[in-house]
Amino acid sequence: MRIGELAERAGTSTRTLRYYESRGLLPARRGGNGYRTYDEADLRALRQIRTLQDFGFELEETRPFVECLRAGHPEGDSCPGSLAVYRRKLGELDALIGELTAVREKVGAQLERAEEAMDALAGEGPSPRCELGG
C-alpha cells in the first residue's frame, strides 16, 4: 500500500509517517515508480506506536516494541526490551502519582485552613463582601 492509504488506515497523516520514517521506526521501501510502499506489518507497527503514544509514551520509548514486532513476535510487548520500558514507565507514573498526592494534600490543608478562618470571621459580625462573586 502507498503512504496515503497507510495513513488513512492508521488514522494519522502522511507527514507523521514521514517523521516516523526519519526516526527509523517505519522503514522506507520504494516501489518501481519511486513511491513509498508499505505492508500489513508496517500497519501493525504503526498501530503499536500510536497506542503507546496514546498512553503517554514518548516516540523513542516505542522503539523496543516496534523492533519486537519486526523480529517476528506476535505482540510488540513480548520482548525483554519492551518489558523494561513498561517497568520504567510504571516507575515514572508512580512518582508522578506520589507528587500529585502530595500537592493534593497541601491544597486540601489550605482549603481546610481557609474554611476555618472564614467560619471564625462569620462569628465576628457581618462578613466582608467578596467582589468576585464568591
Coordinates of N, CA and C in Angstrom, one line a residue:
M1 N 0.8 -1.2 0.0 CA 0.0 0.0 0.0 C 0.9 1.2 0.0
R2 N 0.3 2.3 -0.4 CA 1.1 3.6 -0.5 C 0.9 4.4 0.8
I3 N 1.6 5.4 0.9 CA 1.7 6.2 2.2 C 0.3 6.8 2.5
G4 N -0.4 7.2 1.6 CA -1.8 7.8 1.8 C -2.7 6.8 2.4
E5 N -2.7 5.6 1.8 CA -3.6 4.5 2.3 C -3.2 4.1 3.7
L6 N -1.9 3.9 4.0 CA -1.4 3.6 5.3 C -1.8 4.6 6.3
A7 N -1.7 5.9 6.0 CA -2.1 7.0 6.9 C -3.6 6.9 7.2
E8 N -4.3 6.7 6.2 CA -5.8 6.6 6.3 C -6.2 5.4 7.2
R9 N -5.6 4.3 7.0 CA -6.0 3.1 7.7 C -5.5 3.2 9.2
A10 N -4.4 3.9 9.4 CA -3.9 4.1 10.8 C -4.5 5.3 11.5
G11 N -5.2 6.1 10.8 CA -5.8 7.3 11.4 C -4.8 8.4 11.7
T12 N -3.8 8.6 10.8 CA -2.8 9.6 11.1 C -2.5 10.3 9.7
S13 N -1.5 11.1 9.7 CA -1.2 11.9 8.5 C 0.0 11.3 7.8
T14 N 0.2 11.6 6.5 CA 1.4 11.2 5.8 C 2.6 11.9 6.4
R15 N 2.4 13.1 6.9 CA 3.5 13.9 7.5 C 4.0 13.1 8.7
T16 N 3.1 12.6 9.5 CA 3.5 11.8 10.7 C 4.3 10.6 10.3
L17 N 3.8 9.9 9.2 CA 4.5 8.7 8.7 C 5.9 9.0 8.3
R18 N 6.1 10.1 7.6 CA 7.4 10.5 7.1 C 8.3 10.8 8.3
Y19 N 7.7 11.4 9.4 CA 8.5 11.7 10.6 C 9.0 10.4 11.2
Y20 N 8.1 9.4 11.3 CA 8.4 8.1 11.9 C 9.5 7.5 11.0
E21 N 9.4 7.6 9.7 CA 10.5 7.1 8.8 C 11.8 7.8 9.1
S22 N 11.8 9.1 9.3 CA 13.0 9.8 9.6 C 13.7 9.4 10.9
R23 N 12.8 8.9 11.8 CA 13.3 8.5 13.1 C 13.7 7.0 13.1
G24 N 13.5 6.3 12.0 CA 13.9 4.9 11.9 C 12.9 3.9 12.4
L25 N 11.7 4.4 12.6 CA 10.6 3.5 13.2 C 9.8 2.8 12.1
L26 N 9.8 3.4 10.9 CA 9.0 2.9 9.8 C 9.9 2.9 8.6
P27 N 10.2 1.7 8.1 CA 11.1 1.5 7.0 C 10.6 2.1 5.7
A28 N 11.5 2.7 5.0 CA 11.2 3.3 3.7 C 11.5 2.4 2.6
R29 N 10.5 1.7 2.0 CA 10.8 0.9 0.8 C 10.1 1.6 -0.3
R30 N 10.7 1.5 -1.5 CA 10.2 2.2 -2.7 C 9.8 1.2 -3.7
G31 N 8.7 1.5 -4.4 CA 8.3 0.7 -5.5 C 9.0 1.1 -6.7
G32 N 8.8 0.4 -7.8 CA 9.4 0.7 -9.1 C 9.2 2.1 -9.6
N33 N 8.1 2.7 -9.1 CA 7.7 4.0 -9.5 C 8.3 5.1 -8.6
G34 N 9.0 4.6 -7.6 CA 9.6 5.6 -6.6 C 8.8 5.9 -5.4
Y35 N 7.5 5.5 -5.4 CA 6.7 5.8 -4.3 C 7.0 4.8 -3.1
R36 N 6.8 5.4 -1.9 CA 6.9 4.6 -0.7 C 5.9 3.5 -0.7
T37 N 6.3 2.3 -0.3 CA 5.3 1.2 -0.2 C 5.4 0.6 1.2
Y38 N 4.2 0.1 1.7 CA 4.1 -0.4 3.0 C 3.3 -1.7 2.9
D39 N 3.4 -2.5 4.0 CA 2.6 -3.7 4.1 C 1.9 -3.8 5.4
E40 N 1.2 -4.9 5.7 CA 0.4 -5.1 6.9 C 1.3 -5.0 8.2
A41 N 2.6 -5.5 8.0 CA 3.5 -5.4 9.2 C 3.8 -4.0 9.6
D42 N 3.9 -3.1 8.6 CA 4.1 -1.7 8.8 C 2.8 -1.1 9.5
L43 N 1.6 -1.5 9.1 CA 0.4 -1.1 9.8 C 0.4 -1.5 11.2
R44 N 0.8 -2.8 11.5 CA 0.8 -3.3 12.9 C 1.8 -2.4 13.7
A45 N 3.0 -2.2 13.2 CA 4.0 -1.4 13.9 C 3.4 0.0 14.2
L46 N 2.8 0.6 13.2 CA 2.3 1.9 13.3 C 1.2 2.0 14.4
R47 N 0.3 1.0 14.4 CA -0.8 0.9 15.4 C -0.1 0.8 16.8
Q48 N 0.9 0.0 16.9 CA 1.6 -0.2 18.2 C 2.2 1.2 18.7
I49 N 2.8 1.9 17.8 CA 3.3 3.2 18.1 C 2.2 4.1 18.6
R50 N 1.2 4.2 17.8 CA 0.1 5.1 18.1 C -0.6 4.8 19.5
T51 N -0.8 3.5 19.7 CA -1.4 3.0 21.0 C -0.5 3.5 22.2
L52 N 0.8 3.2 22.1 CA 1.7 3.6 23.1 C 1.7 5.1 23.3
Q53 N 1.7 5.8 22.2 CA 1.7 7.3 22.4 C 0.4 7.8 23.0
D54 N -0.7 7.1 22.7 CA -1.9 7.5 23.4 C -1.9 7.3 24.9
F55 N -1.0 6.3 25.3 CA -0.8 6.0 26.7 C 0.2 7.0 27.4
G56 N 0.8 7.8 26.6 CA 1.7 8.8 27.1 C 3.2 8.5 26.9
F57 N 3.5 7.4 26.1 CA 4.9 7.1 25.8 C 5.5 8.0 24.8
E58 N 6.8 8.4 25.1 CA 7.5 9.2 24.1 C 7.8 8.3 22.8
L59 N 8.0 9.0 21.7 CA 8.2 8.2 20.5 C 9.4 7.2 20.6
E60 N 10.5 7.7 21.2 CA 11.6 6.8 21.3 C 11.3 5.6 22.2
E61 N 10.4 5.7 23.2 CA 10.1 4.6 24.0 C 9.3 3.5 23.3
T62 N 8.8 3.8 22.1 CA 8.1 2.8 21.3 C 9.0 1.9 20.5
R63 N 10.3 2.3 20.4 CA 11.2 1.6 19.6 C 11.4 0.1 19.9
P64 N 11.5 -0.3 21.2 CA 11.6 -1.7 21.5 C 10.4 -2.5 21.1
F65 N 9.2 -1.9 21.2 CA 8.0 -2.6 20.8 C 8.0 -2.8 19.3
V66 N 8.4 -1.8 18.5 CA 8.4 -1.9 17.1 C 9.5 -3.0 16.7
E67 N 10.6 -2.9 17.3 CA 11.7 -3.9 17.0 C 11.2 -5.3 17.3
C68 N 10.4 -5.5 18.4 CA 9.9 -6.8 18.7 C 9.0 -7.3 17.7
L69 N 8.1 -6.4 17.2 CA 7.2 -6.8 16.1 C 8.0 -7.2 14.8
R70 N 9.0 -6.4 14.5 CA 9.8 -6.6 13.3 C 10.6 -7.9 13.4
A71 N 10.9 -8.3 14.6 CA 11.6 -9.6 14.8 C 10.7 -10.8 14.7
G72 N 9.4 -10.5 14.4 CA 8.5 -11.6 14.2 C 7.6 -12.1 15.3
H73 N 7.7 -11.4 16.4 CA 6.9 -11.7 17.6 C 5.4 -11.3 17.3
P74 N 4.5 -12.0 17.8 CA 3.1 -11.7 17.5 C 2.6 -10.4 18.2
E75 N 3.3 -10.0 19.3 CA 2.9 -8.8 20.0 C 4.2 -8.0 20.2
G76 N 4.1 -6.7 20.2 CA 5.2 -5.8 20.4 C 5.8 -5.8 21.8
D77 N 5.0 -6.3 22.8 CA 5.4 -6.3 24.2 C 5.9 -7.6 24.7
S78 N 6.2 -8.5 23.8 CA 6.6 -9.9 24.2 C 8.2 -10.0 24.2
C79 N 8.9 -8.9 24.3 CA 10.4 -9.0 24.3 C 10.9 -8.3 25.5
P80 N 12.1 -8.7 26.0 CA 12.6 -8.1 27.2 C 12.8 -6.6 27.2
G81 N 13.1 -6.0 26.0 CA 13.3 -4.6 25.9 C 12.0 -3.8 26.1
S82 N 10.9 -4.4 25.6 CA 9.6 -3.8 25.8 C 9.1 -3.9 27.2
L83 N 9.4 -5.0 27.9 CA 9.1 -5.1 29.3 C 9.8 -4.1 30.2
A84 N 11.1 -3.9 29.8 CA 11.9 -2.9 30.5 C 11.3 -1.5 30.4
V85 N 10.8 -1.2 29.2 CA 10.1 0.1 29.0 C 8.9 0.2 29.8
Y86 N 8.1 -0.8 29.9 CA 6.9 -0.8 30.7 C 7.3 -0.6 32.2
R87 N 8.3 -1.3 32.7 CA 8.7 -1.1 34.1 C 9.1 0.3 34.4
R88 N 9.9 0.9 33.5 CA 10.4 2.2 33.6 C 9.2 3.2 33.6
K89 N 8.3 3.0 32.7 CA 7.1 3.9 32.6 C 6.3 3.8 33.9
L90 N 6.1 2.6 34.4 CA 5.3 2.5 35.6 C 6.0 3.2 36.8
G91 N 7.3 3.1 36.8 CA 8.0 3.9 37.9 C 7.8 5.4 37.7
E92 N 7.9 5.9 36.5 CA 7.6 7.3 36.3 C 6.2 7.7 36.7
L93 N 5.2 6.8 36.4 CA 3.8 7.1 36.7 C 3.7 7.1 38.3
D94 N 4.3 6.1 38.9 CA 4.2 6.0 40.4 C 4.8 7.3 41.0
A95 N 5.9 7.8 40.5 CA 6.5 9.0 41.0 C 5.6 10.2 40.8
L96 N 4.9 10.3 39.6 CA 4.0 11.4 39.4 C 2.8 11.3 40.3
I97 N 2.3 10.1 40.5 CA 1.1 9.9 41.4 C 1.5 10.4 42.8
G98 N 2.7 10.1 43.2 CA 3.2 10.5 44.5 C 3.3 12.0 44.6
E99 N 3.8 12.6 43.6 CA 3.9 14.1 43.6 C 2.5 14.7 43.6
L100 N 1.6 14.2 42.8 CA 0.2 14.7 42.8 C -0.5 14.5 44.1
T101 N -0.3 13.4 44.7 CA -0.9 13.1 46.0 C -0.4 14.1 47.1
A102 N 0.9 14.5 47.1 CA 1.5 15.4 48.0 C 0.9 16.8 47.7
V103 N 0.7 17.2 46.5 CA 0.1 18.5 46.2 C -1.3 18.5 46.6
R104 N -2.0 17.4 46.4 CA -3.5 17.4 46.8 C -3.6 17.6 48.3
E105 N -2.7 16.9 49.0 CA -2.8 17.0 50.5 C -2.5 18.5 50.9
K106 N -1.6 19.2 50.3 CA -1.3 20.6 50.6 C -2.5 21.5 50.3
V107 N -3.1 21.2 49.1 CA -4.3 22.1 48.7 C -5.4 21.8 49.7
G108 N -5.6 20.5 50.0 CA -6.7 20.2 51.0 C -6.5 20.9 52.3
A109 N -5.2 20.9 52.8 CA -4.9 21.6 54.1 C -5.1 23.1 54.0
Q110 N -4.8 23.6 52.8 CA -5.1 25.1 52.6 C -6.6 25.4 52.6
L111 N -7.3 24.5 52.0 CA -8.8 24.7 52.0 C -9.3 24.6 53.4
E112 N -8.9 23.6 54.1 CA -9.4 23.4 55.5 C -9.0 24.7 56.3
R113 N -7.8 25.2 56.2 CA -7.4 26.4 56.9 C -8.3 27.6 56.5
A114 N -8.5 27.7 55.2 CA -9.3 28.9 54.8 C -10.7 28.8 55.2
E115 N -11.3 27.6 55.2 CA -12.7 27.4 55.7 C -12.8 27.7 57.2
E116 N -11.8 27.3 58.0 CA -11.8 27.6 59.4 C -11.7 29.1 59.7
A117 N -10.8 29.8 58.9 CA -10.7 31.2 59.0 C -12.0 31.9 58.7
M118 N -12.7 31.4 57.6 CA -13.9 32.0 57.2 C -15.0 31.8 58.3
D119 N -15.0 30.6 58.8 CA -16.0 30.4 59.9 C -15.7 31.3 61.1
A120 N -14.5 31.5 61.5 CA -14.1 32.3 62.6 C -14.6 33.8 62.3
L121 N -14.4 34.2 61.1 CA -14.8 35.6 60.8 C -16.3 35.7 60.8
A122 N -17.0 34.7 60.5 CA -18.5 34.7 60.5 C -19.1 35.0 61.9
G123 N -18.4 34.5 62.9 CA -18.8 34.7 64.3 C -18.5 36.1 64.8
E124 N -17.8 36.9 64.0 CA -17.4 38.3 64.5 C -18.3 39.4 63.9
G125 N -19.4 39.1 63.3 CA -20.2 40.1 62.7 C -20.4 39.9 61.2
P126 N -20.9 40.9 60.5 CA -21.1 40.8 59.1 C -19.8 40.5 58.3
S127 N -19.8 39.6 57.4 CA -18.6 39.2 56.7 C -18.4 40.2 55.6
P128 N -17.1 40.3 55.2 CA -16.8 41.2 54.1 C -17.4 40.7 52.8
R129 N -17.7 41.6 52.0 CA -18.4 41.3 50.7 C -17.3 41.0 49.7
C130 N -17.4 39.9 49.0 CA -16.4 39.5 48.0 C -16.9 40.0 46.7
E131 N -16.1 40.8 46.0 CA -16.5 41.4 44.8 C -16.3 40.5 43.6
L132 N -15.7 39.3 43.8 CA -15.5 38.4 42.7 C -16.6 37.3 42.6
G133 N -17.6 37.5 43.4 CA -18.8 36.6 43.3 C -18.7 35.3 44.1
G134 N -17.8 35.3 45.1 CA -17.7 34.1 46.0 C -18.4 34.2 47.2

